[in-house]
PDB file of C-alpha atoms in Angstrom:
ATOM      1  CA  UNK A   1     165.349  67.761-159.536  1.00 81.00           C
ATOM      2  CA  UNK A   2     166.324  69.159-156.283  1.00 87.00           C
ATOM      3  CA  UNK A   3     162.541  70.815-156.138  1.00 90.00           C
ATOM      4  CA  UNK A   4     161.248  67.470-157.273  1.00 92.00           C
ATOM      5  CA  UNK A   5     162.730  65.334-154.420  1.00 90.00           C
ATOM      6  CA  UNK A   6     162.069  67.805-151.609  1.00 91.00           C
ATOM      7  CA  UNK A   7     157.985  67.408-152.880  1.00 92.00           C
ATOM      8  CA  UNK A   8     158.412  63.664-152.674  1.00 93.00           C
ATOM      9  CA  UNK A   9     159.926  63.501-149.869  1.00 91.00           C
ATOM     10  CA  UNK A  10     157.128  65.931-148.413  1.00 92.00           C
ATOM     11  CA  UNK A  11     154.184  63.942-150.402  1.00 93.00           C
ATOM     12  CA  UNK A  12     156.023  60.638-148.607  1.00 93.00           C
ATOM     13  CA  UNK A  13     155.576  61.920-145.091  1.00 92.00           C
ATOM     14  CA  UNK A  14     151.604  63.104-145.669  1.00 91.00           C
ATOM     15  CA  UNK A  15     150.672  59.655-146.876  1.00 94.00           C
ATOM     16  CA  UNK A  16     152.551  57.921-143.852  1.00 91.00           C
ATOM     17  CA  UNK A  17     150.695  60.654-141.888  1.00 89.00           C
ATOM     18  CA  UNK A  18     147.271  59.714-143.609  1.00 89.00           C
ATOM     19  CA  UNK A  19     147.770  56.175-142.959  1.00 92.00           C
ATOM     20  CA  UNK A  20     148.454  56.123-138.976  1.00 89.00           C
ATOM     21  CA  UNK A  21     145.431  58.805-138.649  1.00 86.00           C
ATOM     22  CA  UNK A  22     143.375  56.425-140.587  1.00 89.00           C
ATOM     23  CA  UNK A  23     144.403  53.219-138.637  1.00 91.00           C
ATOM     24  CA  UNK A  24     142.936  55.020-135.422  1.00 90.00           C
ATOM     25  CA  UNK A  25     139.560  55.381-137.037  1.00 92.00           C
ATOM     26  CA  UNK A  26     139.201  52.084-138.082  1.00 94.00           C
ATOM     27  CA  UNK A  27     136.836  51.330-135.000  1.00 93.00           C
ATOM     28  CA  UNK A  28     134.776  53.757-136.178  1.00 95.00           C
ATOM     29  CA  UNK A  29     134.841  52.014-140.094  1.00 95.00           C
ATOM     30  CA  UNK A  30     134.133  48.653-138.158  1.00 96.00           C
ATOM     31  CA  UNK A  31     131.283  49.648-137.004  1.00 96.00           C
ATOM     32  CA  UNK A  32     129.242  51.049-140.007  1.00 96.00           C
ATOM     33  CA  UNK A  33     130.144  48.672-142.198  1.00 96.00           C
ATOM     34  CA  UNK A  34     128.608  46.001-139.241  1.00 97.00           C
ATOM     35  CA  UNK A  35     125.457  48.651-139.830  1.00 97.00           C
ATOM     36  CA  UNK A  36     125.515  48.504-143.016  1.00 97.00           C
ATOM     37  CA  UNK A  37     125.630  44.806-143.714  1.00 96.00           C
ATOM     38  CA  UNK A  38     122.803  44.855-141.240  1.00 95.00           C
ATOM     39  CA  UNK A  39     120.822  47.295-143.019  1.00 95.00           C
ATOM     40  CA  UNK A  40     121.135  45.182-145.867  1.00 94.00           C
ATOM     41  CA  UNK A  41     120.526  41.741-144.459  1.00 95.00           C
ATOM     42  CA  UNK A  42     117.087  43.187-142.929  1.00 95.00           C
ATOM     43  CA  UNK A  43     115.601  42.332-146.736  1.00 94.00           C
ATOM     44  CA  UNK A  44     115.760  39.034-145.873  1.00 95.00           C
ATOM     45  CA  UNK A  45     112.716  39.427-143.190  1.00 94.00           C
ATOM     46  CA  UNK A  46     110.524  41.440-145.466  1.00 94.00           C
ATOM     47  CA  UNK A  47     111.051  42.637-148.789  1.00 93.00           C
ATOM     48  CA  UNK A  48     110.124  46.018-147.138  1.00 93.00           C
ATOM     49  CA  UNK A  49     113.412  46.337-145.836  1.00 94.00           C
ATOM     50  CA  UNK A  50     114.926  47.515-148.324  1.00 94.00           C
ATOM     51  CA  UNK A  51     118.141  50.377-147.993  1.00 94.00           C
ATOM     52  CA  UNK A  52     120.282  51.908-150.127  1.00 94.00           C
ATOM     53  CA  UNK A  53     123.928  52.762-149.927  1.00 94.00           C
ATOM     54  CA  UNK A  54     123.073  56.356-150.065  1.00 95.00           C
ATOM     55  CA  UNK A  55     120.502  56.038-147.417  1.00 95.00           C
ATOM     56  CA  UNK A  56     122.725  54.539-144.764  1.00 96.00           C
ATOM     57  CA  UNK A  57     125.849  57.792-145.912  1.00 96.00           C
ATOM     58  CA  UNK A  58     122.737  59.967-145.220  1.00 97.00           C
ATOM     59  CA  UNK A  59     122.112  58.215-141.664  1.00 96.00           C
ATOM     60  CA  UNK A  60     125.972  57.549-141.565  1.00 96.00           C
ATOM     61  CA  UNK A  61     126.787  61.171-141.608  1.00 95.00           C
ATOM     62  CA  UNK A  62     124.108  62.900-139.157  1.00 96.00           C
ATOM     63  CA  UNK A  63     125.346  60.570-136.759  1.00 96.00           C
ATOM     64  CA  UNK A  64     128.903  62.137-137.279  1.00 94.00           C
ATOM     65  CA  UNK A  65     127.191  65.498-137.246  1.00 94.00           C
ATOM     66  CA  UNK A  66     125.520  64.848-133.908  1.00 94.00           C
ATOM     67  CA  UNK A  67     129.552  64.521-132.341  1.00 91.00           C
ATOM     68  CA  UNK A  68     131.201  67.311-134.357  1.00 76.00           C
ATOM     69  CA  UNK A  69     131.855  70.579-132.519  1.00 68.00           C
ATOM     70  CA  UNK A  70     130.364  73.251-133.594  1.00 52.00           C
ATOM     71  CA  UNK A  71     132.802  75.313-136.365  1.00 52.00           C
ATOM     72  CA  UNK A  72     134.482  78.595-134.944  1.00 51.00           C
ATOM     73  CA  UNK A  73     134.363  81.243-136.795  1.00 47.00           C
ATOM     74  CA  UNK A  74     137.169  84.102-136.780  1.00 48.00           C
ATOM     75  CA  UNK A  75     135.607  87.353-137.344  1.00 47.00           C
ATOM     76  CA  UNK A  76     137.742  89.082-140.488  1.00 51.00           C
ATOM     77  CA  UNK A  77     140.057  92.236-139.616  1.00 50.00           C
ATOM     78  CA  UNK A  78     139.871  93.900-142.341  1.00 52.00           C
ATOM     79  CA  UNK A  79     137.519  93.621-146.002  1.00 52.00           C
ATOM     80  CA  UNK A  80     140.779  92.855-148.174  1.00 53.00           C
ATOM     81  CA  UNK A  81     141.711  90.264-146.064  1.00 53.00           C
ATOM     82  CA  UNK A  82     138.256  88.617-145.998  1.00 51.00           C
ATOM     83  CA  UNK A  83     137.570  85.693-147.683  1.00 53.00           C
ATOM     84  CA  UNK A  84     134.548  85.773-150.395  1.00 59.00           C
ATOM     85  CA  UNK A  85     131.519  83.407-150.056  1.00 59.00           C
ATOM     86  CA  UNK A  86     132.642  79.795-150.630  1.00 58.00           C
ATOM     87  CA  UNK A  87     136.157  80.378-150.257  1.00 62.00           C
ATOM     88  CA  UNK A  88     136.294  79.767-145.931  1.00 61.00           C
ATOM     89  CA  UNK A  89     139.198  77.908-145.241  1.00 63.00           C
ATOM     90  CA  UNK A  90     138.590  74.902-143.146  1.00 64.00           C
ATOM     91  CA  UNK A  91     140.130  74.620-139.398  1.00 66.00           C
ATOM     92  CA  UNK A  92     142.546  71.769-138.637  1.00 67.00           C
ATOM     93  CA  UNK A  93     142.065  70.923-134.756  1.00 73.00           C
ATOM     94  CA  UNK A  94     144.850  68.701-133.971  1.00 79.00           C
ATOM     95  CA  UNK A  95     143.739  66.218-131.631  1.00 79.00           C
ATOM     96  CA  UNK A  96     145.864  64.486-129.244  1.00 83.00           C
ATOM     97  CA  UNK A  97     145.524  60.574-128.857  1.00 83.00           C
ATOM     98  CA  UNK A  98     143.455  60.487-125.544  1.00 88.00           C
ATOM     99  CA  UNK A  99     141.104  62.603-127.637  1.00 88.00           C
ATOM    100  CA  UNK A 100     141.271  61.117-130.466  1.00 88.00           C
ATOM    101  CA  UNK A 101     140.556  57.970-129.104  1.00 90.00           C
ATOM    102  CA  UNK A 102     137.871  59.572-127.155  1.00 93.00           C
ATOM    103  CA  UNK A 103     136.023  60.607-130.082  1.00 92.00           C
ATOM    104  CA  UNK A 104     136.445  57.782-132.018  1.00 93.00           C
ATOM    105  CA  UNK A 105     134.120  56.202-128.943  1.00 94.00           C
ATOM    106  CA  UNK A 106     131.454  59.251-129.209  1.00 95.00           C
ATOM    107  CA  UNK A 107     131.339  58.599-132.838  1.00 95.00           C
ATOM    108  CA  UNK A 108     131.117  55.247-132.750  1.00 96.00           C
ATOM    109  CA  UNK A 109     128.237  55.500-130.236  1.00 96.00           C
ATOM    110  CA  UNK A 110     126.188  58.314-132.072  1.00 97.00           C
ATOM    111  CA  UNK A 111     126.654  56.775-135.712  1.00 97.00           C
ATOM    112  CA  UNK A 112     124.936  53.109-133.870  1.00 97.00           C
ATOM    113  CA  UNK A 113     122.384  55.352-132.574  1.00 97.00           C
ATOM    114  CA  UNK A 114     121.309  56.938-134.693  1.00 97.00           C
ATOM    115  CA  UNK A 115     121.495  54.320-137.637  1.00 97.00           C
ATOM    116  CA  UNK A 116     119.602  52.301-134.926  1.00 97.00           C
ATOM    117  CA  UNK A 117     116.653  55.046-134.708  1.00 96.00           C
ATOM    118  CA  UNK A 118     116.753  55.092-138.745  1.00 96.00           C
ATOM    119  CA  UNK A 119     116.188  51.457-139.105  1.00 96.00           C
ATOM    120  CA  UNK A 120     113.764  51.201-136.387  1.00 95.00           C
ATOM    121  CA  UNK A 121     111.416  53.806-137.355  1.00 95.00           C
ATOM    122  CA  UNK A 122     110.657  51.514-140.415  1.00 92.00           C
ATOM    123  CA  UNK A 123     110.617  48.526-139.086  1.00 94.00           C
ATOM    124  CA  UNK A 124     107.055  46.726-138.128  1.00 95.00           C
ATOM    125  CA  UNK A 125     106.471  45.932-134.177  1.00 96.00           C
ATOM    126  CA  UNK A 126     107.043  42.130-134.799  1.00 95.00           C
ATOM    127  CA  UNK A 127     110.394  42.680-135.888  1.00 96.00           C
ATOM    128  CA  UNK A 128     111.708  45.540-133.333  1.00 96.00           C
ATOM    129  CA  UNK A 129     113.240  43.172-130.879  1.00 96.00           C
ATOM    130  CA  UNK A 130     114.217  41.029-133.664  1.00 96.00           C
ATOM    131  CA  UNK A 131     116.649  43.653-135.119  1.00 96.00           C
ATOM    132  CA  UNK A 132     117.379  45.033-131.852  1.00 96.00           C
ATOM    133  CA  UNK A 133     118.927  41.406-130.700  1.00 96.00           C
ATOM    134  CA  UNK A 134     120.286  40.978-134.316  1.00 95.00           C
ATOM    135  CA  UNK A 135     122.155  44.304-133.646  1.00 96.00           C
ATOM    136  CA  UNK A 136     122.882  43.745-130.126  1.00 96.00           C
ATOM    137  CA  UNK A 137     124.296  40.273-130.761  1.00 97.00           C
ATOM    138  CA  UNK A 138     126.437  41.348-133.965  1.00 96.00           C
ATOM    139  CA  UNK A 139     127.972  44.151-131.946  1.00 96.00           C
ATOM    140  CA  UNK A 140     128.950  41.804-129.460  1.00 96.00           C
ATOM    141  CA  UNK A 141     130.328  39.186-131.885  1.00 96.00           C
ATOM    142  CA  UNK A 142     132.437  41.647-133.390  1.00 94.00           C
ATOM    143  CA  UNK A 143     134.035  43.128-130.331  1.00 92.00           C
ATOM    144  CA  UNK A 144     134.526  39.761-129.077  1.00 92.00           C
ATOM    145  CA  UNK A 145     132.058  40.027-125.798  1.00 93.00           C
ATOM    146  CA  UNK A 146     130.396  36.353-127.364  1.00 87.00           C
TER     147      UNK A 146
END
């Protein structure tokens, strides 16, 4: 029971941990599901416009791709040690705050653009500055700049 309580207590702490790391992402969350409804509302101007859920994750995740570094890789020492295919074990940056919030800013920023550059590539020449104010105006709604 001892064993038991010292993993709860453990399991307690990670979920509190989870949480506050997930509150300082919520800009981020804001912000695609605003690109999302978008996407979705964009039916409404021609049945053309038509997206799926897994099309915007698609979009949604090159757009975090474009602001992830670039994975380090630790040469192994020796071939015991190694790890076989499929088994690398992630890295865990820890990021401080400042950087943290930082990124939350890039991604917020590259995941726009590049769901912007998605949506406009389909979109017929009538309707570009039509979804480009639609956008603009939404974003500013929702960060209270209207």
């Amino acid at each position: 029971s001892v064993d038991i309580a010292k993993k709860s207590a453990a399991a307690e702490k990670t979920q509190a941990d989870i949480k506050v790391t997930s509150e300082k992402y919520r800009s981020v969350a804001n912000r695609s599901a605003l690109l999302f409804f978008l996407m979705n509302d964009l039916v409404k101007m021609h049945s053309y416009y038509i997206y799926s859920l897994a099309a915007f994750t698609d979009v949604f995740y090159r757009g975090i791709d474009k602001v992830s570094p670039p994975a380090e890789e630790k040469p192994p020492v020796d071939d015991e040690e190694a790890p076989e295919e499929g088994e690398a074990e992630p890295v865990v940056v820890e990021l401080t705050d400042e950087q943290l919030a930082e990124r939350c800013v890039h991604l917020v920023d590259s995941i726009t653009s590049t769901t912007f550059d998605y949506i406009r590539r389909g979109l017929f020449v009538h309707h570009k500055l039509t979804v480009a104010t639609l956008l603009t105006l939404q974003i500013c709604l929702n960060d209270g700049m209207l």
